[in-house]
Every structure is written in structure tokens, then in C-alpha cells.
JSON list of C-alpha atoms in Angstrom, two decimals:
[
{"chain": "A", "resi": 245, "resn": "MET", "atom": "CA", "xyz": [-49.69, 0.38, 32.86]},
{"chain": "A", "resi": 246, "resn": "LYS", "atom": "CA", "xyz": [-47.46, 3.29, 33.73]},
{"chain": "A", "resi": 247, "resn": "ILE", "atom": "CA", "xyz": [-44.91, 0.91, 35.24]},
{"chain": "A", "resi": 248, "resn": "LYS", "atom": "CA", "xyz": [-44.92, -1.26, 32.12]},
{"chain": "A", "resi": 249, "resn": "ARG", "atom": "CA", "xyz": [-44.55, 1.80, 29.90]},
{"chain": "A", "resi": 250, "resn": "SER", "atom": "CA", "xyz": [-41.61, 3.03, 31.99]},
{"chain": "A", "resi": 251, "resn": "ILE", "atom": "CA", "xyz": [-39.92, -0.37, 31.79]},
{"chain": "A", "resi": 252, "resn": "SER", "atom": "CA", "xyz": [-40.43, -0.43, 28.02]},
{"chain": "A", "resi": 253, "resn": "LEU", "atom": "CA", "xyz": [-38.84, 3.01, 27.74]},
{"chain": "A", "resi": 254, "resn": "VAL", "atom": "CA", "xyz": [-35.83, 1.92, 29.76]},
{"chain": "A", "resi": 255, "resn": "ILE", "atom": "CA", "xyz": [-35.39, -1.17, 27.57]},
{"chain": "A", "resi": 256, "resn": "LEU", "atom": "CA", "xyz": [-35.66, 1.00, 24.44]},
{"chain": "A", "resi": 257, "resn": "LEU", "atom": "CA", "xyz": [-32.99, 3.36, 25.75]},
{"chain": "A", "resi": 258, "resn": "LEU", "atom": "CA", "xyz": [-30.70, 0.44, 26.59]},
{"chain": "A", "resi": 259, "resn": "ILE", "atom": "CA", "xyz": [-31.12, -0.97, 23.09]},
{"chain": "A", "resi": 260, "resn": "ILE", "atom": "CA", "xyz": [-30.29, 2.43, 21.54]},
{"chain": "A", "resi": 261, "resn": "MET", "atom": "CA", "xyz": [-27.23, 2.77, 23.77]},
{"chain": "A", "resi": 262, "resn": "SER", "atom": "CA", "xyz": [-26.16, -0.77, 22.88]},
{"chain": "A", "resi": 263, "resn": "PHE", "atom": "CA", "xyz": [-26.37, -0.01, 19.15]},
{"chain": "A", "resi": 264, "resn": "SER", "atom": "CA", "xyz": [-24.36, 3.16, 19.71]},
{"chain": "A", "resi": 265, "resn": "ARG", "atom": "CA", "xyz": [-21.64, 1.28, 21.61]},
{"chain": "A", "resi": 266, "resn": "ASN", "atom": "CA", "xyz": [-21.54, -1.45, 18.97]},
{"chain": "A", "resi": 267, "resn": "LYS", "atom": "CA", "xyz": [-20.98, 1.20, 16.30]},
{"chain": "A", "resi": 268, "resn": "ILE", "atom": "CA", "xyz": [-18.11, 2.72, 18.28]},
{"chain": "A", "resi": 269, "resn": "TRP", "atom": "CA", "xyz": [-16.55, -0.67, 19.02]},
{"chain": "A", "resi": 270, "resn": "HIS", "atom": "CA", "xyz": [-17.09, -1.94, 15.47]},
{"chain": "A", "resi": 271, "resn": "ASP", "atom": "CA", "xyz": [-13.34, -2.03, 14.84]},
{"chain": "A", "resi": 272, "resn": "GLU", "atom": "CA", "xyz": [-10.07, -0.57, 16.11]},
{"chain": "A", "resi": 273, "resn": "PHE", "atom": "CA", "xyz": [-10.39, 2.48, 13.85]},
{"chain": "A", "resi": 274, "resn": "THR", "atom": "CA", "xyz": [-13.80, 3.57, 15.14]},
{"chain": "A", "resi": 275, "resn": "LEU", "atom": "CA", "xyz": [-12.75, 2.81, 18.71]},
{"chain": "A", "resi": 276, "resn": "TRP", "atom": "CA", "xyz": [-9.66, 5.06, 18.65]},
{"chain": "A", "resi": 277, "resn": "LEU", "atom": "CA", "xyz": [-11.44, 7.74, 16.62]},
{"chain": "A", "resi": 278, "resn": "ASP", "atom": "CA", "xyz": [-14.07, 7.92, 19.36]},
{"chain": "A", "resi": 279, "resn": "VAL", "atom": "CA", "xyz": [-11.41, 8.08, 22.10]},
{"chain": "A", "resi": 280, "resn": "VAL", "atom": "CA", "xyz": [-9.57, 10.91, 20.31]},
{"chain": "A", "resi": 281, "resn": "ARG", "atom": "CA", "xyz": [-12.80, 12.88, 19.87]},
{"chain": "A", "resi": 282, "resn": "LYS", "atom": "CA", "xyz": [-13.47, 12.61, 23.61]},
{"chain": "A", "resi": 283, "resn": "THR", "atom": "CA", "xyz": [-9.86, 13.06, 24.81]},
{"chain": "A", "resi": 284, "resn": "PRO", "atom": "CA", "xyz": [-7.93, 14.85, 22.04]},
{"chain": "A", "resi": 285, "resn": "GLU", "atom": "CA", "xyz": [-4.75, 15.07, 24.14]},
{"chain": "A", "resi": 286, "resn": "ASN", "atom": "CA", "xyz": [-4.58, 11.32, 24.78]},
{"chain": "A", "resi": 287, "resn": "TRP", "atom": "CA", "xyz": [-1.22, 10.40, 23.20]},
{"chain": "A", "resi": 288, "resn": "ARG", "atom": "CA", "xyz": [-1.86, 6.66, 23.18]},
{"chain": "A", "resi": 289, "resn": "ALA", "atom": "CA", "xyz": [-5.18, 7.15, 21.40]},
{"chain": "A", "resi": 290, "resn": "LEU", "atom": "CA", "xyz": [-3.63, 9.56, 18.89]},
{"chain": "A", "resi": 291, "resn": "TYR", "atom": "CA", "xyz": [-0.83, 7.10, 18.14]},
{"chain": "A", "resi": 292, "resn": "ASN", "atom": "CA", "xyz": [-3.18, 4.14, 17.72]},
{"chain": "A", "resi": 293, "resn": "LEU", "atom": "CA", "xyz": [-5.49, 6.18, 15.51]},
{"chain": "A", "resi": 294, "resn": "ALA", "atom": "CA", "xyz": [-2.49, 7.14, 13.38]},
{"chain": "A", "resi": 295, "resn": "LEU", "atom": "CA", "xyz": [-1.61, 3.44, 13.02]},
{"chain": "A", "resi": 296, "resn": "GLU", "atom": "CA", "xyz": [-5.17, 2.66, 11.93]},
{"chain": "A", "resi": 297, "resn": "PHE", "atom": "CA", "xyz": [-5.09, 5.43, 9.31]},
{"chain": "A", "resi": 298, "resn": "HIS", "atom": "CA", "xyz": [-1.76, 4.06, 8.09]},
{"chain": "A", "resi": 299, "resn": "LYS", "atom": "CA", "xyz": [-3.25, 0.56, 7.74]},
{"chain": "A", "resi": 300, "resn": "LYS", "atom": "CA", "xyz": [-6.00, 2.08, 5.59]},
{"chain": "A", "resi": 301, "resn": "GLY", "atom": "CA", "xyz": [-3.37, 3.67, 3.33]},
{"chain": "A", "resi": 302, "resn": "LYS", "atom": "CA", "xyz": [-4.14, 7.20, 4.53]},
{"chain": "A", "resi": 303, "resn": "SER", "atom": "CA", "xyz": [-0.65, 8.42, 5.29]},
{"chain": "A", "resi": 304, "resn": "ASP", "atom": "CA", "xyz": [-1.57, 12.12, 5.37]},
{"chain": "A", "resi": 305, "resn": "GLU", "atom": "CA", "xyz": [-3.99, 11.52, 8.22]},
{"chain": "A", "resi": 306, "resn": "ALA", "atom": "CA", "xyz": [-1.48, 9.23, 9.97]},
{"chain": "A", "resi": 307, "resn": "LEU", "atom": "CA", "xyz": [1.21, 11.91, 9.83]},
{"chain": "A", "resi": 308, "resn": "PHE", "atom": "CA", "xyz": [-1.23, 14.54, 11.05]},
{"chain": "A", "resi": 309, "resn": "TYR", "atom": "CA", "xyz": [-2.02, 12.63, 14.24]},
{"chain": "A", "resi": 310, "resn": "LEU", "atom": "CA", "xyz": [1.59, 11.59, 14.83]},
{"chain": "A", "resi": 311, "resn": "LYS", "atom": "CA", "xyz": [2.76, 15.20, 14.58]},
{"chain": "A", "resi": 312, "resn": "LYS", "atom": "CA", "xyz": [-0.11, 16.26, 16.81]},
{"chain": "A", "resi": 313, "resn": "ILE", "atom": "CA", "xyz": [1.42, 14.11, 19.56]},
{"chain": "A", "resi": 314, "resn": "ILE", "atom": "CA", "xyz": [4.74, 15.92, 19.18]},
{"chain": "A", "resi": 315, "resn": "ASP", "atom": "CA", "xyz": [3.06, 19.34, 19.06]},
{"chain": "A", "resi": 316, "resn": "SER", "atom": "CA", "xyz": [1.36, 18.55, 22.37]},
{"chain": "A", "resi": 317, "resn": "GLY", "atom": "CA", "xyz": [4.66, 17.59, 24.02]},
{"chain": "A", "resi": 318, "resn": "GLY", "atom": "CA", "xyz": [4.65, 13.85, 23.38]},
{"chain": "A", "resi": 319, "resn": "HIS", "atom": "CA", "xyz": [8.30, 13.30, 22.54]},
{"chain": "A", "resi": 320, "resn": "LYS", "atom": "CA", "xyz": [8.25, 9.51, 22.10]},
{"chain": "A", "resi": 321, "resn": "TRP", "atom": "CA", "xyz": [10.96, 7.72, 20.13]},
{"chain": "A", "resi": 322, "resn": "TYR", "atom": "CA", "xyz": [8.46, 5.43, 18.40]},
{"chain": "A", "resi": 323, "resn": "VAL", "atom": "CA", "xyz": [6.43, 8.41, 17.17]},
{"chain": "A", "resi": 324, "resn": "TYR", "atom": "CA", "xyz": [9.49, 9.96, 15.50]},
{"chain": "A", "resi": 325, "resn": "SER", "atom": "CA", "xyz": [10.47, 6.60, 14.03]},
{"chain": "A", "resi": 326, "resn": "LYS", "atom": "CA", "xyz": [6.96, 5.92, 12.70]},
{"chain": "A", "resi": 327, "resn": "ILE", "atom": "CA", "xyz": [6.97, 9.29, 10.96]},
{"chain": "A", "resi": 328, "resn": "GLY", "atom": "CA", "xyz": [10.32, 8.34, 9.44]},
{"chain": "A", "resi": 329, "resn": "SER", "atom": "CA", "xyz": [8.95, 5.02, 8.19]},
{"chain": "A", "resi": 330, "resn": "ILE", "atom": "CA", "xyz": [5.92, 6.64, 6.55]},
{"chain": "A", "resi": 331, "resn": "LEU", "atom": "CA", "xyz": [8.13, 9.22, 4.84]},
{"chain": "A", "resi": 332, "resn": "ALA", "atom": "CA", "xyz": [10.35, 6.40, 3.53]},
{"chain": "A", "resi": 333, "resn": "GLU", "atom": "CA", "xyz": [7.27, 4.80, 1.96]},
{"chain": "A", "resi": 334, "resn": "ARG", "atom": "CA", "xyz": [6.74, 8.08, 0.13]},
{"chain": "A", "resi": 335, "resn": "GLY", "atom": "CA", "xyz": [10.30, 8.08, -1.17]},
{"chain": "A", "resi": 336, "resn": "LEU", "atom": "CA", "xyz": [11.36, 10.98, 1.07]},
{"chain": "A", "resi": 337, "resn": "TYR", "atom": "CA", "xyz": [14.46, 9.16, 2.24]},
{"chain": "A", "resi": 338, "resn": "GLU", "atom": "CA", "xyz": [16.58, 12.00, 3.63]},
{"chain": "A", "resi": 339, "resn": "GLU", "atom": "CA", "xyz": [13.63, 13.39, 5.55]},
{"chain": "A", "resi": 340, "resn": "SER", "atom": "CA", "xyz": [12.90, 9.88, 6.79]},
{"chain": "A", "resi": 341, "resn": "LEU", "atom": "CA", "xyz": [16.47, 9.41, 8.06]},
{"chain": "A", "resi": 342, "resn": "SER", "atom": "CA", "xyz": [16.27, 12.78, 9.83]},
{"chain": "A", "resi": 343, "resn": "TRP", "atom": "CA", "xyz": [13.22, 11.65, 11.81]},
{"chain": "A", "resi": 344, "resn": "HIS", "atom": "CA", "xyz": [14.84, 8.31, 12.64]},
{"chain": "A", "resi": 345, "resn": "THR", "atom": "CA", "xyz": [17.93, 10.15, 13.87]},
{"chain": "A", "resi": 346, "resn": "ARG", "atom": "CA", "xyz": [15.71, 12.19, 16.18]},
{"chain": "A", "resi": 347, "resn": "ALA", "atom": "CA", "xyz": [14.22, 8.92, 17.43]},
{"chain": "A", "resi": 348, "resn": "LEU", "atom": "CA", "xyz": [17.71, 7.60, 18.22]},
{"chain": "A", "resi": 349, "resn": "SER", "atom": "CA", "xyz": [18.43, 10.69, 20.32]},
{"chain": "A", "resi": 350, "resn": "ILE", "atom": "CA", "xyz": [15.65, 9.85, 22.79]},
{"chain": "A", "resi": 351, "resn": "ALA", "atom": "CA", "xyz": [15.46, 6.04, 22.59]},
{"chain": "A", "resi": 352, "resn": "ASP", "atom": "CA", "xyz": [17.08, 3.86, 25.25]},
{"chain": "A", "resi": 353, "resn": "ASP", "atom": "CA", "xyz": [19.66, 1.23, 24.34]},
{"chain": "A", "resi": 354, "resn": "LYS", "atom": "CA", "xyz": [17.28, -1.62, 23.44]},
{"chain": "A", "resi": 355, "resn": "GLN", "atom": "CA", "xyz": [14.82, 0.69, 21.71]},
{"chain": "A", "resi": 356, "resn": "LYS", "atom": "CA", "xyz": [17.63, 1.84, 19.43]},
{"chain": "A", "resi": 357, "resn": "ALA", "atom": "CA", "xyz": [17.63, -1.62, 17.85]},
{"chain": "A", "resi": 358, "resn": "ALA", "atom": "CA", "xyz": [14.12, -1.03, 16.47]},
{"chain": "A", "resi": 359, "resn": "VAL", "atom": "CA", "xyz": [15.15, 2.39, 15.18]},
{"chain": "A", "resi": 360, "resn": "TYR", "atom": "CA", "xyz": [18.25, 1.04, 13.43]},
{"chain": "A", "resi": 361, "resn": "ASN", "atom": "CA", "xyz": [16.08, -1.64, 11.85]},
{"chain": "A", "resi": 362, "resn": "SER", "atom": "CA", "xyz": [13.78, 1.10, 10.49]},
{"chain": "A", "resi": 363, "resn": "ILE", "atom": "CA", "xyz": [16.82, 3.05, 9.27]},
{"chain": "A", "resi": 364, "resn": "GLY", "atom": "CA", "xyz": [17.92, -0.10, 7.44]},
{"chain": "A", "resi": 365, "resn": "VAL", "atom": "CA", "xyz": [14.51, -0.35, 5.77]},
{"chain": "A", "resi": 366, "resn": "THR", "atom": "CA", "xyz": [14.82, 3.27, 4.63]},
{"chain": "A", "resi": 367, "resn": "TYR", "atom": "CA", "xyz": [18.25, 2.63, 3.10]},
{"chain": "A", "resi": 368, "resn": "PHE", "atom": "CA", "xyz": [16.93, -0.55, 1.47]},
{"chain": "A", "resi": 369, "resn": "LYS", "atom": "CA", "xyz": [14.02, 1.32, -0.12]},
{"chain": "A", "resi": 370, "resn": "LYS", "atom": "CA", "xyz": [16.54, 3.89, -1.29]},
{"chain": "A", "resi": 371, "resn": "GLY", "atom": "CA", "xyz": [18.54, 1.12, -2.99]},
{"chain": "A", "resi": 372, "resn": "ASP", "atom": "CA", "xyz": [21.52, 1.59, -0.69]},
{"chain": "A", "resi": 373, "resn": "TYR", "atom": "CA", "xyz": [22.05, -2.04, 0.34]},
{"chain": "A", "resi": 374, "resn": "LYS", "atom": "CA", "xyz": [25.44, -1.43, 1.91]},
{"chain": "A", "resi": 375, "resn": "ASP", "atom": "CA", "xyz": [24.17, 1.10, 4.46]},
{"chain": "A", "resi": 376, "resn": "ALA", "atom": "CA", "xyz": [21.01, -0.98, 4.97]},
{"chain": "A", "resi": 377, "resn": "GLU", "atom": "CA", "xyz": [23.18, -3.98, 5.88]},
{"chain": "A", "resi": 378, "resn": "LYS", "atom": "CA", "xyz": [25.14, -1.84, 8.35]},
{"chain": "A", "resi": 379, "resn": "ALA", "atom": "CA", "xyz": [21.96, -0.61, 10.01]},
{"chain": "A", "resi": 380, "resn": "PHE", "atom": "CA", "xyz": [20.46, -4.09, 10.36]},
{"chain": "A", "resi": 381, "resn": "THR", "atom": "CA", "xyz": [23.74, -5.44, 11.70]},
{"chain": "A", "resi": 382, "resn": "LYS", "atom": "CA", "xyz": [23.82, -2.57, 14.22]},
{"chain": "A", "resi": 383, "resn": "ALA", "atom": "CA", "xyz": [20.28, -3.47, 15.33]},
{"chain": "A", "resi": 384, "resn": "ILE", "atom": "CA", "xyz": [21.37, -7.06, 15.97]},
{"chain": "A", "resi": 385, "resn": "SER", "atom": "CA", "xyz": [24.48, -5.92, 17.86]},
{"chain": "A", "resi": 386, "resn": "ILE", "atom": "CA", "xyz": [22.17, -4.02, 20.23]},
{"chain": "A", "resi": 387, "resn": "ASP", "atom": "CA", "xyz": [19.49, -6.71, 20.47]},
{"chain": "A", "resi": 388, "resn": "ALA", "atom": "CA", "xyz": [20.55, -10.21, 19.43]},
{"chain": "A", "resi": 389, "resn": "GLN", "atom": "CA", "xyz": [16.89, -11.33, 19.57]},
{"chain": "A", "resi": 390, "resn": "HIS", "atom": "CA", "xyz": [15.67, -8.82, 16.97]},
{"chain": "A", "resi": 391, "resn": "ALA", "atom": "CA", "xyz": [14.09, -11.26, 14.50]},
{"chain": "A", "resi": 392, "resn": "GLU", "atom": "CA", "xyz": [13.08, -8.61, 11.97]},
{"chain": "A", "resi": 393, "resn": "ALA", "atom": "CA", "xyz": [16.66, -7.41, 11.54]},
{"chain": "A", "resi": 394, "resn": "TYR", "atom": "CA", "xyz": [17.82, -10.97, 10.77]},
{"chain": "A", "resi": 395, "resn": "TYR", "atom": "CA", "xyz": [14.95, -11.31, 8.31]},
{"chain": "A", "resi": 396, "resn": "ASN", "atom": "CA", "xyz": [15.81, -8.01, 6.61]},
{"chain": "A", "resi": 397, "resn": "LEU", "atom": "CA", "xyz": [19.44, -9.06, 6.24]},
{"chain": "A", "resi": 398, "resn": "GLY", "atom": "CA", "xyz": [18.14, -12.23, 4.58]},
{"chain": "A", "resi": 399, "resn": "VAL", "atom": "CA", "xyz": [16.18, -10.08, 2.11]},
{"chain": "A", "resi": 400, "resn": "ILE", "atom": "CA", "xyz": [19.28, -8.03, 1.28]},
{"chain": "A", "resi": 401, "resn": "TYR", "atom": "CA", "xyz": [21.40, -11.14, 0.66]},
{"chain": "A", "resi": 402, "resn": "TRP", "atom": "CA", "xyz": [18.61, -12.57, -1.49]},
{"chain": "A", "resi": 403, "resn": "TYR", "atom": "CA", "xyz": [18.53, -9.38, -3.58]},
{"chain": "A", "resi": 404, "resn": "GLU", "atom": "CA", "xyz": [22.32, -9.62, -3.93]},
{"chain": "A", "resi": 405, "resn": "ASN", "atom": "CA", "xyz": [21.97, -13.27, -5.03]},
{"chain": "A", "resi": 406, "resn": "LYS", "atom": "CA", "xyz": [23.86, -14.50, -1.96]},
{"chain": "A", "resi": 407, "resn": "ILE", "atom": "CA", "xyz": [21.47, -17.39, -1.56]},
{"chain": "A", "resi": 408, "resn": "ASP", "atom": "CA", "xyz": [23.32, -19.31, 1.15]},
{"chain": "A", "resi": 409, "resn": "ARG", "atom": "CA", "xyz": [23.49, -16.18, 3.30]},
{"chain": "A", "resi": 410, "resn": "ALA", "atom": "CA", "xyz": [19.83, -15.43, 2.65]},
{"chain": "A", "resi": 411, "resn": "ILE", "atom": "CA", "xyz": [18.86, -18.93, 3.78]},
{"chain": "A", "resi": 412, "resn": "GLU", "atom": "CA", "xyz": [21.08, -18.58, 6.86]},
{"chain": "A", "resi": 413, "resn": "PHE", "atom": "CA", "xyz": [19.47, -15.32, 7.97]},
{"chain": "A", "resi": 414, "resn": "PHE", "atom": "CA", "xyz": [15.89, -16.35, 7.22]},
{"chain": "A", "resi": 415, "resn": "ASN", "atom": "CA", "xyz": [16.50, -19.39, 9.41]},
{"chain": "A", "resi": 416, "resn": "LYS", "atom": "CA", "xyz": [18.00, -17.17, 12.12]},
{"chain": "A", "resi": 417, "resn": "ALA", "atom": "CA", "xyz": [14.87, -15.02, 12.00]},
{"chain": "A", "resi": 418, "resn": "ILE", "atom": "CA", "xyz": [12.76, -18.16, 12.53]},
{"chain": "A", "resi": 419, "resn": "GLN", "atom": "CA", "xyz": [14.95, -19.18, 15.48]},
{"chain": "A", "resi": 420, "resn": "LYS", "atom": "CA", "xyz": [14.22, -15.84, 17.14]},
{"chain": "A", "resi": 421, "resn": "LYS", "atom": "CA", "xyz": [10.56, -15.78, 16.09]},
{"chain": "A", "resi": 422, "resn": "PRO", "atom": "CA", "xyz": [9.21, -19.29, 15.39]},
{"chain": "A", "resi": 423, "resn": "LEU", "atom": "CA", "xyz": [5.94, -18.04, 13.86]},
{"chain": "A", "resi": 424, "resn": "TYR", "atom": "CA", "xyz": [7.60, -15.85, 11.22]},
{"chain": "A", "resi": 425, "resn": "PHE", "atom": "CA", "xyz": [5.36, -16.27, 8.18]},
{"chain": "A", "resi": 426, "resn": "ASP", "atom": "CA", "xyz": [7.43, -14.18, 5.75]},
{"chain": "A", "resi": 427, "resn": "ALA", "atom": "CA", "xyz": [10.66, -16.03, 6.56]},
{"chain": "A", "resi": 428, "resn": "TYR", "atom": "CA", "xyz": [9.06, -19.44, 5.93]},
{"chain": "A", "resi": 429, "resn": "TYR", "atom": "CA", "xyz": [7.39, -18.15, 2.76]},
{"chain": "A", "resi": 430, "resn": "ASN", "atom": "CA", "xyz": [10.63, -16.75, 1.34]},
{"chain": "A", "resi": 431, "resn": "LEU", "atom": "CA", "xyz": [12.50, -19.96, 2.13]},
{"chain": "A", "resi": 432, "resn": "GLY", "atom": "CA", "xyz": [9.79, -21.82, 0.24]},
{"chain": "A", "resi": 433, "resn": "ILE", "atom": "CA", "xyz": [10.37, -19.63, -2.81]},
{"chain": "A", "resi": 434, "resn": "ILE", "atom": "CA", "xyz": [14.15, -20.00, -2.60]},
{"chain": "A", "resi": 435, "resn": "TYR", "atom": "CA", "xyz": [14.05, -23.78, -2.37]},
{"chain": "A", "resi": 436, "resn": "GLY", "atom": "CA", "xyz": [11.43, -23.89, -5.14]},
{"chain": "A", "resi": 437, "resn": "ASN", "atom": "CA", "xyz": [13.71, -21.85, -7.39]},
{"chain": "A", "resi": 438, "resn": "MET", "atom": "CA", "xyz": [16.53, -24.27, -6.57]},
{"chain": "A", "resi": 439, "resn": "GLY", "atom": "CA", "xyz": [14.37, -27.21, -7.61]},
{"chain": "A", "resi": 440, "resn": "GLU", "atom": "CA", "xyz": [14.26, -28.63, -4.09]},
{"chain": "A", "resi": 441, "resn": "LEU", "atom": "CA", "xyz": [10.51, -29.14, -4.20]},
{"chain": "A", "resi": 442, "resn": "ASP", "atom": "CA", "xyz": [10.13, -31.17, -1.01]},
{"chain": "A", "resi": 443, "resn": "ARG", "atom": "CA", "xyz": [11.89, -28.44, 0.99]},
{"chain": "A", "resi": 444, "resn": "ALA", "atom": "CA", "xyz": [9.79, -25.79, -0.74]},
{"chain": "A", "resi": 445, "resn": "ILE", "atom": "CA", "xyz": [6.57, -27.63, 0.15]},
{"chain": "A", "resi": 446, "resn": "GLU", "atom": "CA", "xyz": [7.80, -28.02, 3.73]},
{"chain": "A", "resi": 447, "resn": "PHE", "atom": "CA", "xyz": [8.36, -24.27, 4.14]},
{"chain": "A", "resi": 448, "resn": "PHE", "atom": "CA", "xyz": [5.16, -23.24, 2.35]},
{"chain": "A", "resi": 449, "resn": "SER", "atom": "CA", "xyz": [3.25, -25.64, 4.61]},
{"chain": "A", "resi": 450, "resn": "GLU", "atom": "CA", "xyz": [4.84, -24.06, 7.69]},
{"chain": "A", "resi": 451, "resn": "ALA", "atom": "CA", "xyz": [3.90, -20.61, 6.39]},
{"chain": "A", "resi": 452, "resn": "ILE", "atom": "CA", "xyz": [0.30, -21.71, 5.75]},
{"chain": "A", "resi": 453, "resn": "SER", "atom": "CA", "xyz": [0.05, -23.16, 9.25]},
{"chain": "A", "resi": 454, "resn": "ILE", "atom": "CA", "xyz": [0.83, -19.67, 10.59]},
{"chain": "A", "resi": 455, "resn": "LYS", "atom": "CA", "xyz": [-1.32, -17.67, 8.17]},
{"chain": "A", "resi": 456, "resn": "GLU", "atom": "CA", "xyz": [-3.40, -18.81, 5.23]},
{"chain": "A", "resi": 457, "resn": "THR", "atom": "CA", "xyz": [-2.80, -16.64, 2.17]},
{"chain": "A", "resi": 458, "resn": "ALA", "atom": "CA", "xyz": [-3.71, -17.16, -1.46]},
{"chain": "A", "resi": 459, "resn": "GLU", "atom": "CA", "xyz": [-0.09, -16.55, -2.47]},
{"chain": "A", "resi": 460, "resn": "ALA", "atom": "CA", "xyz": [1.27, -19.30, -0.22]},
{"chain": "A", "resi": 461, "resn": "TYR", "atom": "CA", "xyz": [-1.29, -21.80, -1.48]},
{"chain": "A", "resi": 462, "resn": "MET", "atom": "CA", "xyz": [-0.52, -20.85, -5.10]},
{"chain": "A", "resi": 463, "resn": "LYS", "atom": "CA", "xyz": [3.22, -21.33, -4.57]},
{"chain": "A", "resi": 464, "resn": "ARG", "atom": "CA", "xyz": [2.73, -24.69, -2.85]},
{"chain": "A", "resi": 465, "resn": "SER", "atom": "CA", "xyz": [0.33, -25.70, -5.62]},
{"chain": "A", "resi": 466, "resn": "LEU", "atom": "CA", "xyz": [3.05, -25.05, -8.21]},
{"chain": "A", "resi": 467, "resn": "ALA", "atom": "CA", "xyz": [5.53, -27.18, -6.24]},
{"chain": "A", "resi": 468, "resn": "TYR", "atom": "CA", "xyz": [3.00, -30.03, -6.03]},
{"chain": "A", "resi": 469, "resn": "ARG", "atom": "CA", "xyz": [2.30, -29.73, -9.76]},
{"chain": "A", "resi": 470, "resn": "LEU", "atom": "CA", "xyz": [6.01, -29.91, -10.60]},
{"chain": "A", "resi": 471, "resn": "LYS", "atom": "CA", "xyz": [6.20, -33.06, -8.48]},
{"chain": "A", "resi": 472, "resn": "GLY", "atom": "CA", "xyz": [3.30, -34.53, -10.42]},
{"chain": "A", "resi": 473, "resn": "GLN", "atom": "CA", "xyz": [0.95, -34.44, -7.41]},
{"chain": "A", "resi": 474, "resn": "ILE", "atom": "CA", "xyz": [-1.94, -32.96, -9.39]},
{"chain": "A", "resi": 475, "resn": "ASP", "atom": "CA", "xyz": [-4.71, -33.65, -6.85]},
{"chain": "A", "resi": 476, "resn": "ARG", "atom": "CA", "xyz": [-2.87, -31.76, -4.13]},
{"chain": "A", "resi": 477, "resn": "ALA", "atom": "CA", "xyz": [-2.00, -28.98, -6.56]},
{"chain": "A", "resi": 478, "resn": "GLU", "atom": "CA", "xyz": [-5.63, -28.50, -7.56]},
{"chain": "A", "resi": 479, "resn": "LYS", "atom": "CA", "xyz": [-6.79, -28.60, -3.95]},
{"chain": "A", "resi": 480, "resn": "ASP", "atom": "CA", "xyz": [-4.40, -25.75, -3.15]},
{"chain": "A", "resi": 481, "resn": "ILE", "atom": "CA", "xyz": [-5.57, -23.78, -6.19]},
{"chain": "A", "resi": 482, "resn": "LEU", "atom": "CA", "xyz": [-9.19, -24.07, -5.01]},
{"chain": "A", "resi": 483, "resn": "ARG", "atom": "CA", "xyz": [-8.22, -22.89, -1.53]},
{"chain": "A", "resi": 484, "resn": "ALA", "atom": "CA", "xyz": [-6.29, -19.95, -2.98]},
{"chain": "A", "resi": 485, "resn": "ARG", "atom": "CA", "xyz": [-9.29, -18.90, -5.08]},
{"chain": "A", "resi": 486, "resn": "SER", "atom": "CA", "xyz": [-11.56, -19.18, -2.04]},
{"chain": "A", "resi": 487, "resn": "LEU", "atom": "CA", "xyz": [-9.28, -16.89, -0.04]},
{"chain": "A", "resi": 488, "resn": "GLU", "atom": "CA", "xyz": [-9.11, -14.38, -2.91]},
{"chain": "A", "resi": 489, "resn": "LEU", "atom": "CA", "xyz": [-12.90, -14.41, -3.21]},
{"chain": "A", "resi": 490, "resn": "ASN", "atom": "CA", "xyz": [-13.36, -13.86, 0.53]},
{"chain": "A", "resi": 491, "resn": "ALA", "atom": "CA", "xyz": [-10.86, -11.00, 0.47]},
{"chain": "A", "resi": 492, "resn": "GLY", "atom": "CA", "xyz": [-12.69, -9.38, -2.43]},
{"chain": "A", "resi": 493, "resn": "ASN", "atom": "CA", "xyz": [-16.00, -9.52, -0.58]},
{"chain": "A", "resi": 494, "resn": "ARG", "atom": "CA", "xyz": [-14.71, -7.68, 2.50]}
]
């Protein structure tokens, strides 16, 4: 009886430990939060926790952990650049550019492409399309495979109503990164606005094959409806509503 009781106790302890581990490993946020609590000087854990806070829309907490890395001697270019990007989201453009400049001072040649791309995003948010274009072009001159910089140039040309150039650069982004959802999606919108419904459907379908979103289904539904393909249009509407419902229940 004593042996059985001891075995039962061991099993109980294992179950408790398993529940505890499952709670810690529930998602990326809880995982990195646990790592930081146990090893508060772990730069990788601090950085990943900052990214998780940022995903949750908690930029104050994200900045706190990013700056904690720097305070503890972690002078990493991507930390400086991430701080710059978060500040740009807050509309603090000059402060953002200052942090990106600090990132450039310690980044190697290829890493500088990512920083210039982030600088371009800051200028774009600021409404300075000319300097944004220069920054994205600089990123491409450093790294010709930088898909995001091509994509961002496409966005600028689209905003400036240079549609042919926008199409050119969205396609270039896809050449560098074949599974580029946003590039396919934007091309679908452009061709839809031009009345080229078959091309629009083609690009929305490519986007959906990469990532199902309610917005992509809604846009493709409209294109089908304009073509008179009502059954397909309604099928896409139902799928869009299903995705919205699932998102709302999370």
C-alpha cells in the first residue's frame, strides 16, 4: 500500500508540473516572460518579450524591455532600429530617425539595408515621400534582394498615383519573395480599380492561397459580383464572415 501511495504521489506531482509547464508554454508571450523572470539579463529573451508586447499593442512595455537591453550593454543594431520603428508609430519622427541613425552606426553593410528600409517607413509615416523613396532605394542598392523595400516603393508610387510604377515594384517584391501576401493583395486592388476583373481575381486568389483574410475574400467577392458570378461572390462573402466570426471569438 505504501508503494502504491508513493507512486500515486509521484504521478500527482508530474501532473502538476505538466500543467505548470503548459501554462508557461501556452504562447510565445508567456514563454519569453518566464525566461526573462528567470534570466533577466538574457538579451534574446528581453528582445523577444519586447516583440510580443509590441504585437499586443503595448508599446510602453516594448520600449521598456528594448531599452533594458541597451542599459545592460546590449548594443545591437536591430534593438536601436526597433525602438525607432515604435517611436515612428507614435508620431515621434525625429526621435525615431535618431534611433535609426544610431542603428546605422553599428550595423554591418547588409544589415544597413533593413535600417534604411525602416528609415523609409518613418519618412513615409511623416508624409515625406521624397525622402522615403530615397531611403528605400538606398536599401535596395545595399541589398538587391530586399523584398520589403521594393514593396514599400510600390506603396509610395501608388500613393503618388504612379500606377504603372506601383505595379512594377509590387511585382518586383513578389519576384524576391514569392509568398508576399500584401503585394498580391494590393495588385488585386489596383487591377480591380482599373476594371481588369480577371487580373484582380487572379491576384486576390494568389493572396488567399498564402493567407486567408476576410478582406481578401471580400475584395474577390466584389470582383466576382461585378463579373456577374453571383454564386462565387456569395461563397466568398460567407467565407469572409466566417473568418471575421472566428477572429472575434479569439
